[in-house]
GROMACS .gro file of C-alpha atoms in nm:
model
  179
    1MET     CA    1   4.900   5.931   5.469
    2GLU     CA    2   4.852   5.877   5.842
    3SER     CA    3   4.809   6.251   5.899
    4GLN     CA    4   4.551   6.267   5.619
    5GLU     CA    5   4.349   5.991   5.783
    6HIS     CA    6   4.366   6.180   6.113
    7LEU     CA    7   4.234   6.491   5.935
    8GLY     CA    8   3.964   6.282   5.770
    9LYS     CA    9   3.842   6.156   6.106
   10LEU     CA   10   3.828   6.514   6.238
   11VAL     CA   11   3.610   6.610   5.941
   12LEU     CA   12   3.378   6.314   6.001
   13ASP     CA   13   3.308   6.452   6.348
   14ILE     CA   14   3.227   6.796   6.205
   15ILE     CA   15   2.985   6.686   5.933
   16GLU     CA   16   2.622   6.650   6.038
   17ASP     CA   17   2.320   6.492   5.873
   18ASP     CA   18   2.169   6.709   5.598
   19ASP     CA   19   2.487   6.915   5.554
   20VAL     CA   20   2.580   7.035   5.208
   21ILE     CA   21   2.958   7.022   5.198
   22PHE     CA   22   3.222   7.106   4.940
   23LEU     CA   23   3.532   6.891   4.908
   24ASP     CA   24   3.770   7.060   4.666
   25ILE     CA   25   4.069   6.916   4.484
   26SER     CA   26   4.318   6.783   4.739
   27THR     CA   27   4.464   6.451   4.840
   28THR     CA   28   4.344   6.511   5.196
   29ASN     CA   29   3.988   6.567   5.074
   30TYR     CA   30   4.011   6.247   4.873
   31THR     CA   31   4.106   6.065   5.195
   32ILE     CA   32   3.812   6.233   5.368
   33ALA     CA   33   3.585   6.102   5.091
   34THR     CA   34   3.709   5.745   5.137
   35LEU     CA   35   3.622   5.768   5.507
   36LEU     CA   36   3.284   5.931   5.441
   37ARG     CA   37   3.194   5.652   5.200
   38ASN     CA   38   3.140   5.419   5.497
   39SER     CA   39   2.952   5.669   5.712
   40LYS     CA   40   2.578   5.657   5.763
   41LYS     CA   41   2.541   6.035   5.740
   42ASN     CA   42   2.284   6.171   5.496
   43ILE     CA   43   2.467   6.454   5.324
   44THR     CA   44   2.523   6.621   4.989
   45ILE     CA   45   2.881   6.652   4.866
   46ILE     CA   46   2.970   6.904   4.599
   47THR     CA   47   3.312   6.850   4.446
   48ASN     CA   48   3.528   6.944   4.151
   49MET     CA   49   3.747   6.633   4.188
   50ASN     CA   50   3.628   6.336   3.986
   51ARG     CA   51   3.800   6.077   4.210
   52ILE     CA   52   3.597   6.205   4.505
   53ALA     CA   53   3.270   6.171   4.313
   54MET     CA   54   3.350   5.815   4.205
   55GLU     CA   55   3.396   5.705   4.568
   56PHE     CA   56   3.019   5.726   4.618
   57ASP     CA   57   2.885   5.515   4.331
   58ASN     CA   58   2.725   5.271   4.578
   59THR     CA   59   2.643   5.503   4.866
   60PRO     CA   60   2.269   5.581   4.867
   61ASN     CA   61   2.280   5.810   5.173
   62ILE     CA   62   2.525   6.054   5.010
   63ASP     CA   63   2.418   6.269   4.717
   64ILE     CA   64   2.699   6.382   4.487
   65ILE     CA   65   2.714   6.694   4.273
   66LEU     CA   66   3.016   6.700   4.043
   67VAL     CA   67   3.071   7.046   3.898
   68GLY     CA   68   3.205   7.067   3.547
   69GLY     CA   69   3.465   7.274   3.372
   70HIS     CA   70   3.808   7.238   3.222
   71TYR     CA   71   3.958   6.908   3.338
   72ASN     CA   72   4.314   6.958   3.458
   73LYS     CA   73   4.488   6.618   3.445
   74LYS     CA   74   4.768   6.728   3.674
   75LEU     CA   75   4.522   6.836   3.945
   76GLY     CA   76   4.275   6.555   3.887
   77GLY     CA   77   3.977   6.786   3.881
   78VAL     CA   78   3.799   7.068   3.706
   79VAL     CA   79   3.885   7.437   3.725
   80GLY     CA   80   3.827   7.753   3.529
   81ALA     CA   81   3.555   8.003   3.454
   82SER     CA   82   3.271   7.756   3.395
   83THR     CA   83   3.353   7.578   3.723
   84ILE     CA   84   3.336   7.909   3.908
   85GLU     CA   85   3.004   7.999   3.744
   86GLN     CA   86   2.853   7.669   3.859
   87ILE     CA   87   2.982   7.707   4.216
   88LYS     CA   88   2.815   8.049   4.241
   89ASN     CA   89   2.477   7.871   4.227
   90PHE     CA   90   2.528   7.669   4.546
   91LYS     CA   91   2.454   7.738   4.911
   92ILE     CA   92   2.724   7.544   5.095
   93ASP     CA   93   2.705   7.470   5.467
   94LYS     CA   94   3.068   7.366   5.516
   95ALA     CA   95   3.360   7.383   5.275
   96PHE     CA   96   3.676   7.179   5.327
   97ILE     CA   97   3.955   7.339   5.127
   98GLY     CA   98   4.310   7.226   5.070
   99ALA     CA   99   4.594   7.478   5.053
  100GLY     CA  100   4.955   7.490   4.946
  101GLY     CA  101   5.042   7.729   5.226
  102VAL     CA  102   4.908   7.944   5.509
  103ASN     CA  103   5.120   8.255   5.557
  104ILE     CA  104   5.063   8.387   5.909
  105GLU     CA  105   5.278   8.701   5.876
  106GLY     CA  106   5.141   8.798   5.535
  107ASN     CA  107   4.780   8.707   5.618
  108PHE     CA  108   4.714   8.492   5.312
  109ILE     CA  109   4.630   8.139   5.207
  110SER     CA  110   4.780   8.019   4.882
  111ASN     CA  111   4.800   7.743   4.627
  112PHE     CA  112   5.015   7.645   4.330
  113ASN     CA  113   4.766   7.658   4.042
  114TYR     CA  114   4.624   7.984   3.912
  115ASP     CA  115   4.283   7.854   3.800
  116GLU     CA  116   4.239   7.636   4.107
  117SER     CA  117   4.302   7.937   4.331
  118TYR     CA  118   4.009   8.122   4.174
  119VAL     CA  119   3.787   7.819   4.228
  120LYS     CA  120   3.888   7.804   4.596
  121ARG     CA  121   3.813   8.175   4.633
  122GLU     CA  122   3.459   8.120   4.498
  123ILE     CA  123   3.401   7.820   4.726
  124ILE     CA  124   3.490   8.038   5.025
  125LYS     CA  125   3.240   8.305   4.913
  126CYS     CA  126   2.957   8.051   4.881
  127SER     CA  127   3.009   7.866   5.210
  128LYS     CA  128   2.868   7.948   5.554
  129VAL     CA  129   3.165   7.789   5.735
  130ASN     CA  130   3.510   7.752   5.581
  131TYR     CA  131   3.768   7.497   5.690
  132ILE     CA  132   4.124   7.492   5.559
  133VAL     CA  133   4.246   7.132   5.581
  134ILE     CA  134   4.627   7.116   5.583
  135ASN     CA  135   4.926   6.935   5.722
  136ASN     CA  136   5.107   7.142   5.985
  137GLU     CA  137   5.404   7.191   5.752
  138LYS     CA  138   5.188   7.416   5.530
  139PHE     CA  139   5.221   7.693   5.792
  140TYR     CA  140   5.582   7.719   5.678
  141LYS     CA  141   5.521   7.714   5.301
  142ASP     CA  142   5.366   7.944   5.045
  143GLY     CA  143   5.200   7.868   4.718
  144THR     CA  144   5.235   8.093   4.415
  145TYR     CA  145   4.875   8.221   4.405
  146LYS     CA  146   4.682   8.377   4.693
  147PHE     CA  147   4.318   8.274   4.723
  148GLY     CA  148   4.213   8.400   5.064
  149LYS     CA  149   4.296   8.579   5.385
  150LEU     CA  150   4.284   8.449   5.739
  151GLU     CA  151   3.965   8.646   5.810
  152ASP     CA  152   3.794   8.448   5.531
  153ILE     CA  153   3.842   8.125   5.725
  154ASP     CA  154   3.656   7.996   6.029
  155PHE     CA  155   3.870   7.691   6.112
  156ILE     CA  156   4.202   7.536   6.025
  157LEU     CA  157   4.223   7.159   6.064
  158THR     CA  158   4.570   7.014   6.097
  159GLU     CA  159   4.719   6.691   6.226
  160LYS     CA  160   4.902   6.844   6.523
  161GLU     CA  161   4.904   7.152   6.738
  162PRO     CA  162   5.095   7.439   6.577
  163ASP     CA  163   5.351   7.662   6.749
  164GLU     CA  164   5.225   7.919   6.999
  165SER     CA  165   5.321   8.206   6.766
  166ILE     CA  166   5.092   8.063   6.496
  167LYS     CA  167   4.806   8.010   6.741
  168GLU     CA  168   4.838   8.370   6.865
  169VAL     CA  169   4.801   8.515   6.515
  170LEU     CA  170   4.510   8.284   6.433
  171ASN     CA  171   4.336   8.394   6.753
  172ARG     CA  172   4.368   8.758   6.642
  173TYR     CA  173   4.183   8.671   6.324
  174GLU     CA  174   3.932   8.456   6.518
  175VAL     CA  175   4.036   8.142   6.329
  176LYS     CA  176   3.976   7.834   6.543
  177MET     CA  177   4.213   7.539   6.533
  178ILE     CA  178   4.114   7.173   6.530
  179PHE     CA  179   4.391   6.915   6.554
   0.00000   0.00000   0.00000
């Protein structure tokens, strides 16, 4: 939890007034939402995670758009074709996306749920700047379903500096690190 709070504070520094951001389904993004709740920033948050939306019931400076779709109880959010169709209608400034793994050698970012992976892929397409928000250990894990490549990502936020070999590959793909 401490690393998620660290990541949340990094995100708070990145978000600017009038940004339209996407926080997808992830425990780290939920932590980010709890920190944003107390910020004075005037932003719009689009999310497919109901717990994130509910954090802002009494926050007049933050506008919430909760996309709909098939509610997956295990994930705690909505996924599927109707979710993807709704996301296609948005112009997102900054997307903060969780991942099950970042495979440096294979050049892919993955997750463990098929439908959620398609949603993440669409979020990436609709966002100007894409941030993968992960714990450092995710560089050494893979999910079952690929949803992006390193060149699709602008930044990776993690709680600590990764190994030099990881940083070298990310530099080749022009992915910036924030830790």
